[in-house]
Short mmCIF file of C-alpha atoms and ligand atoms in Angstrom, two decimals:
data_model
loop_
_atom_site.label_atom_id
_atom_site.label_comp_id
_atom_site.label_asym_id
_atom_site.label_seq_id
_atom_site.Cartn_x
_atom_site.Cartn_y
_atom_site.Cartn_z
CA UNK A 1 17.09 -22.41 -36.38
CA UNK A 2 13.57 -22.48 -35.80
CA UNK A 3 12.62 -19.46 -33.97
CA UNK A 4 10.42 -18.72 -31.27
CA UNK A 5 7.76 -15.92 -30.55
CA UNK A 6 9.70 -13.48 -28.03
CA UNK A 7 9.14 -14.74 -24.53
CA UNK A 8 5.64 -13.00 -23.38
CA UNK A 9 4.07 -12.35 -26.70
CA UNK A 10 1.43 -13.96 -27.98
CA UNK A 11 0.20 -14.64 -31.99
CA UNK A 12 -2.81 -15.13 -32.81
CA UNK A 13 -4.23 -17.58 -35.74
CA UNK A 14 -7.70 -18.11 -36.91
CA UNK A 15 -10.16 -18.70 -34.63
CA UNK A 16 -8.14 -17.28 -31.87
CA UNK A 17 -8.36 -14.08 -34.24
CA UNK A 18 -11.58 -14.20 -34.29
CA UNK A 19 -12.51 -14.30 -30.77
CA UNK A 20 -9.80 -11.12 -30.20
CA UNK A 21 -12.04 -9.25 -32.93
CA UNK A 22 -15.27 -9.84 -31.86
CA UNK A 23 -13.88 -8.46 -28.65
CA UNK A 24 -12.71 -5.52 -30.51
CA UNK A 25 -16.31 -5.05 -31.94
CA UNK A 26 -17.98 -4.90 -29.49
CA UNK A 27 -16.05 -2.99 -27.19
CA UNK A 28 -15.76 -0.25 -30.11
CA UNK A 29 -19.33 -0.31 -30.98
CA UNK A 30 -20.59 0.11 -27.53
CA UNK A 31 -18.37 2.42 -26.27
CA UNK A 32 -19.31 4.36 -29.66
CA UNK A 33 -23.11 4.82 -28.22
CA UNK A 34 -21.42 7.27 -25.72
CA UNK A 35 -20.07 9.66 -28.91
CA UNK A 36 -15.95 8.79 -28.37
CA UNK A 37 -14.40 9.22 -31.31
CA UNK A 38 -11.60 7.19 -31.91
CA UNK A 39 -7.95 7.94 -32.36
CA UNK A 40 -5.07 6.08 -33.42
CA UNK A 41 -1.71 6.97 -32.23
CA UNK A 42 2.42 6.04 -32.88
CA UNK A 43 3.63 2.81 -31.09
CA UNK A 44 6.42 4.62 -30.05
CA UNK A 45 7.26 8.54 -28.34
CA UNK A 46 10.18 9.71 -26.65
CA UNK A 47 10.51 8.29 -23.40
CA UNK A 48 10.09 11.55 -21.49
CA UNK A 49 6.47 10.71 -22.32
CA UNK A 50 6.09 8.29 -20.58
CA UNK A 51 8.40 8.77 -17.52
CA UNK A 52 6.76 11.87 -16.91
CA UNK A 53 3.08 11.22 -17.06
CA UNK A 54 3.43 7.69 -15.82
CA UNK A 55 5.49 8.51 -12.75
CA UNK A 56 9.29 7.90 -11.56
CA UNK A 57 8.38 5.72 -8.93
CA UNK A 58 5.49 3.83 -11.04
CA UNK A 59 6.88 0.05 -11.93
CA UNK A 60 6.43 0.68 -15.48
CA UNK A 61 9.33 3.43 -15.35
CA UNK A 62 11.66 1.94 -12.67
CA UNK A 63 12.07 -1.79 -14.22
CA UNK A 64 9.58 -2.63 -17.68
CA UNK A 65 9.48 0.16 -20.07
CA UNK A 66 11.08 -1.32 -23.66
CA UNK A 67 13.29 1.70 -24.23
CA UNK A 68 16.36 2.30 -26.82
CA UNK A 69 18.18 4.86 -28.41
CA UNK A 70 17.39 5.23 -32.05
CA UNK A 71 19.70 6.31 -35.09
CA UNK A 72 19.58 9.89 -34.14
CA UNK A 73 20.70 9.28 -30.50
CA UNK A 74 16.86 9.94 -29.56
CA UNK A 75 15.52 7.18 -26.94
CA UNK A 76 12.36 5.98 -27.43
CA UNK A 77 9.93 3.65 -25.61
CA UNK A 78 7.28 1.18 -27.09
CA UNK A 79 4.02 2.69 -25.14
CA UNK A 80 3.16 0.68 -22.39
CA UNK A 81 -0.27 2.01 -21.49
CA UNK A 82 -2.18 4.29 -23.94
CA UNK A 83 -2.79 7.67 -22.06
CA UNK A 84 0.56 9.48 -22.09
CA UNK A 85 0.71 9.43 -25.91
CA UNK A 86 -3.38 10.17 -26.43
CA UNK A 87 -2.68 13.58 -24.01
CA UNK A 88 0.58 14.45 -26.28
CA UNK A 89 -1.87 14.07 -29.11
CA UNK A 90 -4.59 15.96 -27.44
CA UNK A 91 -2.12 19.06 -27.01
CA UNK A 92 0.04 18.76 -29.41
CA UNK A 93 -3.35 18.73 -32.02
CA UNK A 94 -5.08 21.13 -30.33
CA UNK A 95 -8.10 19.33 -29.43
CA UNK A 96 -8.36 21.31 -26.75
CA UNK A 97 -9.68 24.05 -28.88
CA UNK A 98 -12.81 21.92 -29.93
CA UNK A 99 -16.21 23.31 -27.49
CA UNK A 100 -17.69 19.93 -26.18
CA UNK A 101 -15.29 17.88 -24.10
CA UNK A 102 -13.17 15.66 -26.08
CA UNK A 103 -13.62 11.92 -25.85
CA UNK A 104 -11.18 9.48 -27.09
CA UNK A 105 -11.15 5.77 -27.72
CA UNK A 106 -8.30 3.32 -28.83
CA UNK A 107 -7.51 0.13 -29.15
CA UNK A 108 -3.51 -0.82 -29.72
CA UNK A 109 -0.79 -2.93 -28.25
CA UNK A 110 1.10 -2.18 -25.24
CA UNK A 111 4.35 -3.41 -24.02
CA UNK A 112 5.20 -4.33 -21.10
CA UNK A 113 9.01 -5.93 -19.74
CA UNK A 114 7.33 -7.53 -16.63
CA UNK A 115 7.44 -11.34 -15.57
CA UNK A 116 4.84 -13.14 -18.07
CA UNK A 117 2.57 -15.10 -16.29
CA UNK A 118 -1.15 -15.96 -16.19
CA UNK A 119 -2.74 -12.71 -17.50
CA UNK A 120 0.32 -10.69 -17.87
CA UNK A 121 1.75 -10.39 -21.23
CA UNK A 122 5.07 -8.16 -22.15
CA UNK A 123 2.51 -7.07 -25.43
CA UNK A 124 -0.39 -6.93 -24.51
CA UNK A 125 -4.05 -4.71 -26.52
CA UNK A 126 -6.03 -2.15 -24.58
CA UNK A 127 -9.07 -1.09 -25.02
CA UNK A 128 -9.18 2.64 -23.64
CA UNK A 129 -11.04 6.07 -23.18
CA UNK A 130 -9.99 9.35 -22.20
CA UNK A 131 -12.18 12.01 -21.63
CA UNK A 132 -10.78 15.89 -21.56
CA UNK A 133 -12.44 18.67 -19.89
CA UNK A 134 -15.48 17.42 -18.35
CA UNK A 135 -14.78 15.57 -15.14
CA UNK A 136 -18.35 16.62 -13.39
CA UNK A 137 -19.60 13.79 -11.17
CA UNK A 138 -22.47 12.05 -13.76
CA UNK A 139 -20.14 12.25 -16.51
CA UNK A 140 -17.51 10.32 -14.36
CA UNK A 141 -20.21 7.75 -13.44
CA UNK A 142 -21.13 7.46 -16.77
CA UNK A 143 -18.21 6.79 -17.80
CA UNK A 144 -17.42 3.57 -15.34
CA UNK A 145 -20.77 2.23 -16.11
CA UNK A 146 -19.45 2.34 -19.85
CA UNK A 147 -17.06 -0.16 -19.06
CA UNK A 148 -19.06 -2.02 -16.39
CA UNK A 149 -21.48 -2.27 -19.69
CA UNK A 150 -19.62 -3.66 -21.85
CA UNK A 151 -17.83 -6.47 -19.58
CA UNK A 152 -21.55 -7.06 -19.11
CA UNK A 153 -22.44 -7.32 -23.02
CA UNK A 154 -19.17 -9.74 -23.35
CA UNK A 155 -21.30 -11.57 -20.47
CA UNK A 156 -18.72 -11.95 -18.39
CA UNK A 157 -19.93 -12.91 -14.89
CA UNK A 158 -17.38 -12.25 -11.15
CA UNK A 159 -16.44 -8.60 -12.18
CA UNK A 160 -16.52 -6.55 -9.19
CA UNK A 161 -16.29 -2.75 -9.53
CA UNK A 162 -14.09 -0.68 -7.50
CA UNK A 163 -13.62 2.51 -6.33
CA UNK A 164 -11.87 5.23 -4.46
CA UNK A 165 -10.70 8.57 -3.78
CA UNK A 166 -7.40 9.56 -3.72
CA UNK A 167 -8.27 12.71 -2.96
CA UNK A 168 -6.67 16.11 -4.13
CA UNK A 169 -2.87 16.81 -4.07
CA UNK A 170 -3.13 17.74 -0.33
CA UNK A 171 -5.11 15.16 0.94
CA UNK A 172 -2.72 13.02 -0.56
CA UNK A 173 0.13 14.78 0.44
CA UNK A 174 -1.80 14.42 4.49
CA UNK A 175 -2.26 10.46 3.18
CA UNK A 176 1.55 9.85 2.17
CA UNK A 177 2.65 11.17 5.72
CA UNK A 178 0.76 9.17 7.44
CA UNK A 179 2.06 6.41 5.50
CA UNK A 180 5.46 7.69 6.02
CA UNK A 181 5.02 7.50 9.45
CA UNK A 182 2.82 4.47 9.82
CA UNK A 183 5.14 1.87 7.08
CA UNK A 184 8.49 3.61 9.21
CA UNK A 185 8.53 0.44 12.04
CA UNK A 186 7.92 -2.04 9.43
CA UNK A 187 10.47 -0.55 6.74
CA UNK A 188 13.19 -3.31 6.85
CA UNK A 189 10.10 -6.47 6.05
CA UNK A 190 9.14 -4.08 3.33
CA UNK A 191 10.74 -5.42 0.09
CA UNK A 192 13.66 -3.53 -1.74
CA UNK A 193 11.40 -1.15 -4.20
CA UNK A 194 9.05 -0.25 -1.24
CA UNK A 195 12.01 0.84 0.89
CA UNK A 196 12.35 3.32 -2.13
CA UNK A 197 8.83 4.25 -3.01
CA UNK A 198 8.53 5.50 1.28
CA UNK A 199 10.79 8.30 0.57
CA UNK A 200 9.46 9.51 -2.77
CA UNK A 201 5.73 7.93 -2.98
CA UNK A 202 4.52 6.09 -0.31
CA UNK A 203 1.00 5.54 -1.48
CA UNK A 204 2.87 3.31 -4.58
CA UNK A 205 3.43 1.18 -1.64
CA UNK A 206 -0.23 -0.10 -1.03
CA UNK A 207 -0.08 -1.15 -4.75
CA UNK A 208 2.86 -3.74 -4.82
CA UNK A 209 2.59 -7.05 -5.85
CA UNK A 210 5.36 -8.16 -4.08
CA UNK A 211 4.41 -6.80 -0.23
CA UNK A 212 0.62 -7.24 -0.57
CA UNK A 213 -0.14 -10.02 1.99
CA UNK A 214 2.76 -8.06 4.65
CA UNK A 215 0.97 -7.78 7.71
CA UNK A 216 1.91 -3.29 7.84
CA UNK A 217 0.42 -3.50 4.26
CA UNK A 218 -3.41 -4.32 5.23
CA UNK A 219 -3.35 -2.78 8.04
CA UNK A 220 -2.19 1.02 6.52
CA UNK A 221 -4.28 3.29 7.78
CA UNK A 222 -7.26 4.46 4.88
CA UNK A 223 -6.52 7.54 2.73
CA UNK A 224 -10.84 8.51 3.55
CA UNK A 225 -9.60 9.98 6.77
CA UNK A 226 -7.48 12.30 4.83
CA UNK A 227 -9.73 13.05 2.21
CA UNK A 228 -10.73 17.50 1.77
CA UNK A 229 -14.21 18.01 2.42
CA UNK A 230 -14.60 18.69 -1.02
CA UNK A 231 -12.72 15.43 -2.28
CA UNK A 232 -15.47 13.65 -0.09
CA UNK A 233 -18.37 15.52 -1.54
CA UNK A 234 -17.32 15.06 -5.08
CA UNK A 235 -16.68 10.60 -4.11
CA UNK A 236 -19.99 10.89 -2.98
CA UNK A 237 -21.57 12.33 -6.31
CA UNK A 238 -19.84 10.29 -8.41
CA UNK A 239 -20.93 7.74 -6.40
CA UNK A 240 -24.90 8.46 -6.22
CA UNK A 241 -24.26 8.64 -10.33
CA UNK A 242 -23.33 4.99 -10.37
CA UNK A 243 -26.07 4.56 -8.15
CA UNK A 244 -28.65 6.13 -10.56
CA UNK A 245 -27.37 3.77 -13.37
CA UNK A 246 -28.03 0.56 -11.19
CA UNK A 247 -24.46 -0.30 -11.60
CA UNK A 248 -22.73 -2.38 -8.54
CA UNK A 249 -19.87 -1.12 -7.11
CA UNK A 250 -17.82 -1.57 -3.44
CA UNK A 251 -15.96 1.14 -2.07
CA UNK A 252 -12.30 0.50 -1.64
CA UNK A 253 -9.82 2.78 0.23
CA UNK A 254 -7.05 0.76 -0.31
CA UNK A 255 -7.04 1.13 -3.97
CA UNK A 256 -4.57 3.19 -5.20
CA UNK A 257 -3.59 2.23 -9.28
CA UNK A 258 -0.30 1.62 -10.61
CA UNK A 259 0.09 5.20 -12.28
CA UNK A 260 1.00 8.37 -11.20
CA UNK A 261 -1.13 10.49 -12.67
CA UNK A 262 -3.83 9.90 -11.28
CA UNK A 263 -6.11 12.36 -8.67
CA UNK A 264 -9.62 12.40 -6.91
CA UNK A 265 -11.64 8.96 -7.98
CA UNK A 266 -9.84 5.92 -9.10
CA UNK A 267 -11.41 2.48 -10.15
CA UNK A 268 -11.09 -1.13 -11.46
CA UNK A 269 -13.20 -3.53 -12.44
CA UNK A 270 -11.71 -6.77 -10.65
CA UNK A 271 -12.29 -10.73 -12.26
CA UNK A 272 -12.85 -12.79 -8.66
CA UNK A 273 -14.02 -15.65 -10.44
CA UNK A 274 -12.58 -18.81 -9.44
CA UNK A 275 -9.46 -19.35 -11.73
CA UNK A 276 -6.66 -18.84 -13.00
CA UNK A 277 -7.37 -14.84 -13.28
CA UNK A 278 -8.44 -14.55 -9.60
CA UNK A 279 -8.19 -10.71 -8.52
CA UNK A 280 -6.65 -9.72 -11.49
CA UNK A 281 -8.21 -6.23 -12.85
CA UNK A 282 -9.58 -6.93 -16.11
CA UNK A 283 -9.68 -2.89 -15.83
CA UNK A 284 -8.95 0.19 -14.17
CA UNK A 285 -8.30 4.15 -14.76
CA UNK A 286 -9.49 7.60 -13.18
CA UNK A 287 -9.48 10.87 -13.33
CA UNK A 288 -6.53 12.61 -14.17
CA UNK A 289 -6.71 16.10 -13.45
CA UNK A 290 -3.29 17.62 -14.05
CA UNK A 291 -1.65 15.83 -16.56
CA UNK A 292 -2.88 17.84 -19.37
CA UNK A 293 -0.98 21.09 -17.78
CA UNK A 294 1.96 18.83 -16.89
CA UNK A 295 2.46 18.12 -20.42
CA UNK A 296 2.69 22.05 -21.27
CA UNK A 297 -1.43 21.99 -22.50
CA UNK A 298 -3.89 24.05 -20.88
CA UNK A 299 -5.11 23.56 -17.58
CA UNK A 300 -7.85 20.96 -18.43
CA UNK A 301 -8.97 17.44 -16.49
CA UNK A 302 -9.21 14.07 -17.23
CA UNK A 303 -11.21 11.06 -16.95
CA UNK A 304 -10.45 7.32 -18.41
CA UNK A 305 -9.72 3.88 -18.63
CA UNK A 306 -8.64 1.06 -19.88
CA UNK A 307 -8.91 -2.64 -20.32
CA UNK A 308 -6.64 -5.54 -21.21
CA UNK A 309 -8.14 -7.59 -23.33
CA UNK A 310 -5.63 -10.79 -22.90
CA UNK A 311 -7.41 -11.30 -19.57
CA UNK A 312 -11.13 -10.59 -21.39
CA UNK A 313 -10.22 -13.64 -23.93
CA UNK A 314 -8.68 -15.88 -21.11
CA UNK A 315 -11.57 -15.17 -18.83
CA UNK A 316 -14.65 -15.59 -21.82
CA UNK A 317 -12.78 -18.46 -22.48
CA UNK A 318 -13.09 -19.90 -18.74
CA UNK A 319 -16.74 -18.72 -18.76
CA UNK A 320 -17.68 -20.55 -22.08
CA UNK A 321 -18.59 -16.75 -23.72
CA UNK A 322 -17.84 -16.96 -27.29
CA UNK A 323 -20.80 -16.79 -29.92
CA UNK A 324 -20.23 -18.75 -32.69
CA UNK A 325 -18.13 -16.62 -34.80
CA UNK A 326 -18.59 -17.98 -38.12
CA UNK A 327 -22.46 -17.79 -39.28
CA UNK A 328 -22.98 -17.21 -42.20
CA UNK A 329 -23.78 -20.62 -45.29
CA UNK A 330 -20.60 -21.76 -45.88
CA UNK A 331 -20.59 -23.33 -49.56
CA UNK A 332 -18.52 -25.83 -51.19
CA UNK A 333 -18.02 -26.67 -54.43
CA UNK A 334 -16.68 -29.67 -56.13
CA UNK A 335 -15.71 -30.89 -59.65
CA UNK A 336 -15.67 -34.07 -60.48
CA UNK A 337 -13.44 -33.84 -63.90
CA UNK A 338 -11.09 -31.55 -65.58
CA UNK A 339 -13.38 -29.53 -67.31
CA UNK A 340 -15.70 -29.80 -63.89
CA UNK A 341 -13.37 -27.92 -62.18
CA UNK A 342 -12.71 -25.36 -64.23
CA UNK A 343 -16.29 -24.81 -64.26
CA UNK A 344 -15.91 -25.17 -59.85
CA UNK A 345 -13.82 -22.45 -60.13
CA UNK A 346 -16.15 -19.71 -62.05
CA UNK A 347 -19.43 -20.95 -59.70
CA UNK A 348 -17.30 -19.87 -56.55
CA UNK A 349 -15.91 -16.61 -57.69
CA UNK A 350 -19.91 -16.50 -58.68
CA UNK A 351 -20.59 -17.43 -55.35
CA UNK A 352 -18.28 -14.82 -53.50
CA UNK A 353 -19.59 -11.92 -55.18
CA UNK A 354 -22.61 -12.91 -54.16
CA UNK A 355 -21.29 -12.66 -50.20
CA UNK A 356 -20.88 -16.26 -49.57
CA UNK A 357 -18.03 -17.81 -48.09
CA UNK A 358 -17.46 -20.01 -50.26
CA UNK A 359 -14.53 -23.34 -50.34
CA UNK A 360 -12.56 -25.67 -53.07
CA UNK A 361 -10.59 -28.03 -53.74
CA UNK A 362 -8.39 -26.92 -57.34
CA UNK A 363 -6.74 -29.90 -57.69
CA UNK A 364 -8.66 -33.75 -57.29
CA UNK A 365 -11.04 -34.95 -58.79
CA UNK A 366 -12.22 -37.61 -56.84
CA UNK A 367 -15.76 -37.13 -54.66
CA UNK A 368 -14.46 -38.35 -51.34
CA UNK A 369 -11.47 -36.76 -50.36
CA UNK A 370 -13.89 -33.26 -52.03
CA UNK A 371 -16.73 -33.68 -49.32
CA UNK A 372 -13.91 -34.15 -46.91
CA UNK A 373 -13.02 -30.73 -47.44
CA UNK A 374 -16.47 -29.44 -47.51
CA UNK A 375 -16.58 -31.09 -43.79
CA UNK A 376 -13.91 -29.72 -42.37
CA UNK A 377 -14.97 -25.91 -43.57
CA UNK A 378 -18.24 -26.98 -41.82
CA UNK A 379 -20.22 -26.29 -45.29
CA UNK A 380 -23.94 -25.82 -45.29
CA UNK A 381 -24.63 -26.40 -48.78
CA UNK A 382 -22.41 -28.52 -51.68
CA UNK A 383 -22.61 -27.70 -54.91
CA UNK A 384 -21.44 -30.72 -57.52
CA UNK A 385 -20.53 -30.43 -60.80
CA UNK A 386 -19.38 -33.25 -63.60
CA UNK A 387 -20.30 -34.71 -66.89
CA UNK A 388 -24.03 -34.36 -66.58
CA UNK A 389 -24.41 -31.17 -65.01
CA UNK A 390 -22.43 -29.65 -67.48
CA UNK A 391 -24.06 -30.53 -70.59
CA UNK A 392 -27.32 -29.37 -69.02
CA UNK A 393 -26.37 -26.65 -67.76
CA UNK A 394 -27.51 -27.64 -64.28
CA UNK A 395 -25.94 -28.19 -61.10
CA UNK A 396 -26.35 -30.72 -58.13
CA UNK A 397 -26.85 -28.91 -54.52
CA UNK A 398 -27.18 -30.75 -51.47
CA UNK A 399 -28.01 -29.23 -47.99
CA UNK A 400 -24.82 -30.92 -45.74
CA UNK A 401 -27.63 -30.50 -42.56
CA UNK A 402 -31.06 -32.14 -44.21
CA UNK A 403 -28.30 -34.57 -46.51
CA UNK A 404 -31.03 -33.50 -49.02
CA UNK A 405 -29.97 -33.08 -52.97
CA UNK A 406 -31.48 -31.88 -55.85
CA UNK A 407 -30.55 -30.98 -59.43
CA UNK A 408 -31.47 -27.76 -60.01
CA UNK A 409 -30.78 -25.10 -63.13
CA UNK A 410 -27.09 -23.19 -62.91
CA UNK A 411 -29.55 -19.51 -63.28
CA UNK A 412 -31.65 -20.93 -59.84
CA UNK A 413 -28.67 -21.60 -57.11
CA UNK A 414 -28.35 -18.05 -55.62
CA UNK A 415 -32.07 -18.32 -55.39
CA UNK A 416 -32.07 -22.10 -54.03
CA UNK A 417 -29.22 -21.55 -51.51
CA UNK A 418 -31.39 -19.09 -49.56
CA UNK A 419 -33.49 -21.87 -49.71
CA UNK A 420 -30.88 -23.68 -47.64
CA UNK A 421 -30.18 -20.77 -45.36
CA UNK A 422 -34.03 -20.88 -44.42
CA UNK A 423 -34.14 -24.13 -43.48
CA UNK A 424 -30.99 -24.58 -41.84
CA UNK A 425 -31.96 -21.41 -39.72
CA UNK A 426 -29.14 -19.43 -40.82
P1 LIG B 501 -1.69 -4.59 -12.46
O1 LIG B 501 -1.77 -3.67 -11.64
O2 LIG B 501 -2.37 -6.29 -13.09
O3 LIG B 501 -0.62 -4.72 -13.33
P2 LIG B 501 -2.12 -1.79 -13.89
O4 LIG B 501 -2.78 -1.19 -12.74
O5 LIG B 501 -0.72 -1.96 -13.91
O6 LIG B 501 -2.18 -3.85 -13.79
P3 LIG B 501 -3.32 -0.42 -16.19
O7 LIG B 501 -2.01 -0.26 -16.72
O8 LIG B 501 -4.38 0.10 -15.42
O9 LIG B 501 -2.78 -2.04 -15.52
O10 LIG B 501 -3.55 -1.23 -17.12
C1 LIG B 501 -5.03 -1.90 -17.90
C2 LIG B 501 -5.23 -2.72 -18.27
O11 LIG B 501 -4.55 -3.44 -19.09
C3 LIG B 501 -5.29 -4.40 -16.88
O12 LIG B 501 -6.38 -3.74 -16.19
C4 LIG B 501 -4.74 -4.96 -17.65
O13 LIG B 501 -6.56 -6.00 -18.03
C5 LIG B 501 -4.45 -4.87 -18.37
N1 LIG B 501 -2.55 -5.28 -18.52
C6 LIG B 501 -1.82 -4.20 -17.50
N2 LIG B 501 -0.64 -5.24 -17.60
C7 LIG B 501 -0.51 -6.22 -18.56
C8 LIG B 501 -0.31 -7.20 -19.30
N3 LIG B 501 1.53 -7.60 -18.79
N4 LIG B 501 -0.29 -8.29 -19.78
C9 LIG B 501 -1.49 -8.31 -19.84
N5 LIG B 501 -2.91 -7.38 -19.43
C10 LIG B 501 -2.25 -6.08 -19.04
MG1 LIG B 502 -3.18 -2.01 -11.09
#
């Protein structure tokens, strides 16, 4: 029996895992500059946590959740997104008691039962940030800019930041009525999901993946006409903040996002390059004014975004953006007879203590296969030990790049490797 990985889920091996960690490192380094603290929450939450936050008509809740009943008959769900669990934890741990706004980031796997395709998996990783307790326009602008910074630090080109205001509750109600009126005549041409959405939550129709090219969707009224004066002013201030920071964006009155908890500002970092990821969001987020209170917490607004690691990794591969990820000097140790093999084991151990990555073959004594191993490992320095070396307490060291080879006293090895690092520009 040969097992296969679960459909829509990925293995990261070796170099792929190194790329994964590189992206994670860039994210965390950048976001820490903004004073964010890490939060780690369970992969499972009570199902209600997601139903309540994402909304019953969202794609996630309607068809994408991995939900099961545990042995204690509780309905649990593998988290499809990060915000709901963070909000649950924020309230449960009374983080709102701290005087400053709470700034949290997470990097964690998410699970959605959607149709696997380029940039869409059933297990995927999100890097996400949430701020609680302050959504003043400059903070929101700075937060949106932080996402832009991270994508720039990774070197990604062809990302367009799209931003919209979906207004406060009353703006959205007015807009929902307009959408219902607009779509009334086109109802039969819409997909089954959208026909249901029209009654309950017509904004959802604008985020439908199936109907995105439908003429009625393209011709839908714009929310800009329904925004209250306050919502318009708030939106203007956020954009002014982005202008101050020199962040380019496009105001897009059709942008609504896939989750129900957003209010006022929503944004997405959309990839517009010319490959399979075109049109997909590398990340997105928005303000959620009422999510904390709807979970039974105090009346505290929040704002956040999440980026998808797989999409970013894929785009970075397309754009050739990964630096050499194993940059230190690799040392191979070769032993030419039984006793020299024992010696090479000790030398390798010392080199590792000194911080080097060290490779050796534990069994072979012939020169050729050991040189081949050194080559495959990308060794920049090769230490050779044979009978002569042992007798005289010396080591033969070859610089794999310059091919220069020297015999040195054993105790000079570390100093000599430093010389090789200098010569090879490491
Ligand atoms: P989409 O509209 O593309 O389905 P979304 O708007 O529902 O995504 P969010 O829930 O906001 O996505 O998730 C934030 C980010 O997480 C997305 O921009 C994307 O980069 C990533 N993401 C979402 N779903 C998936 C998935 N199934 N596979 C890989 N990455 C994903
Ligand atoms: Mg979306």
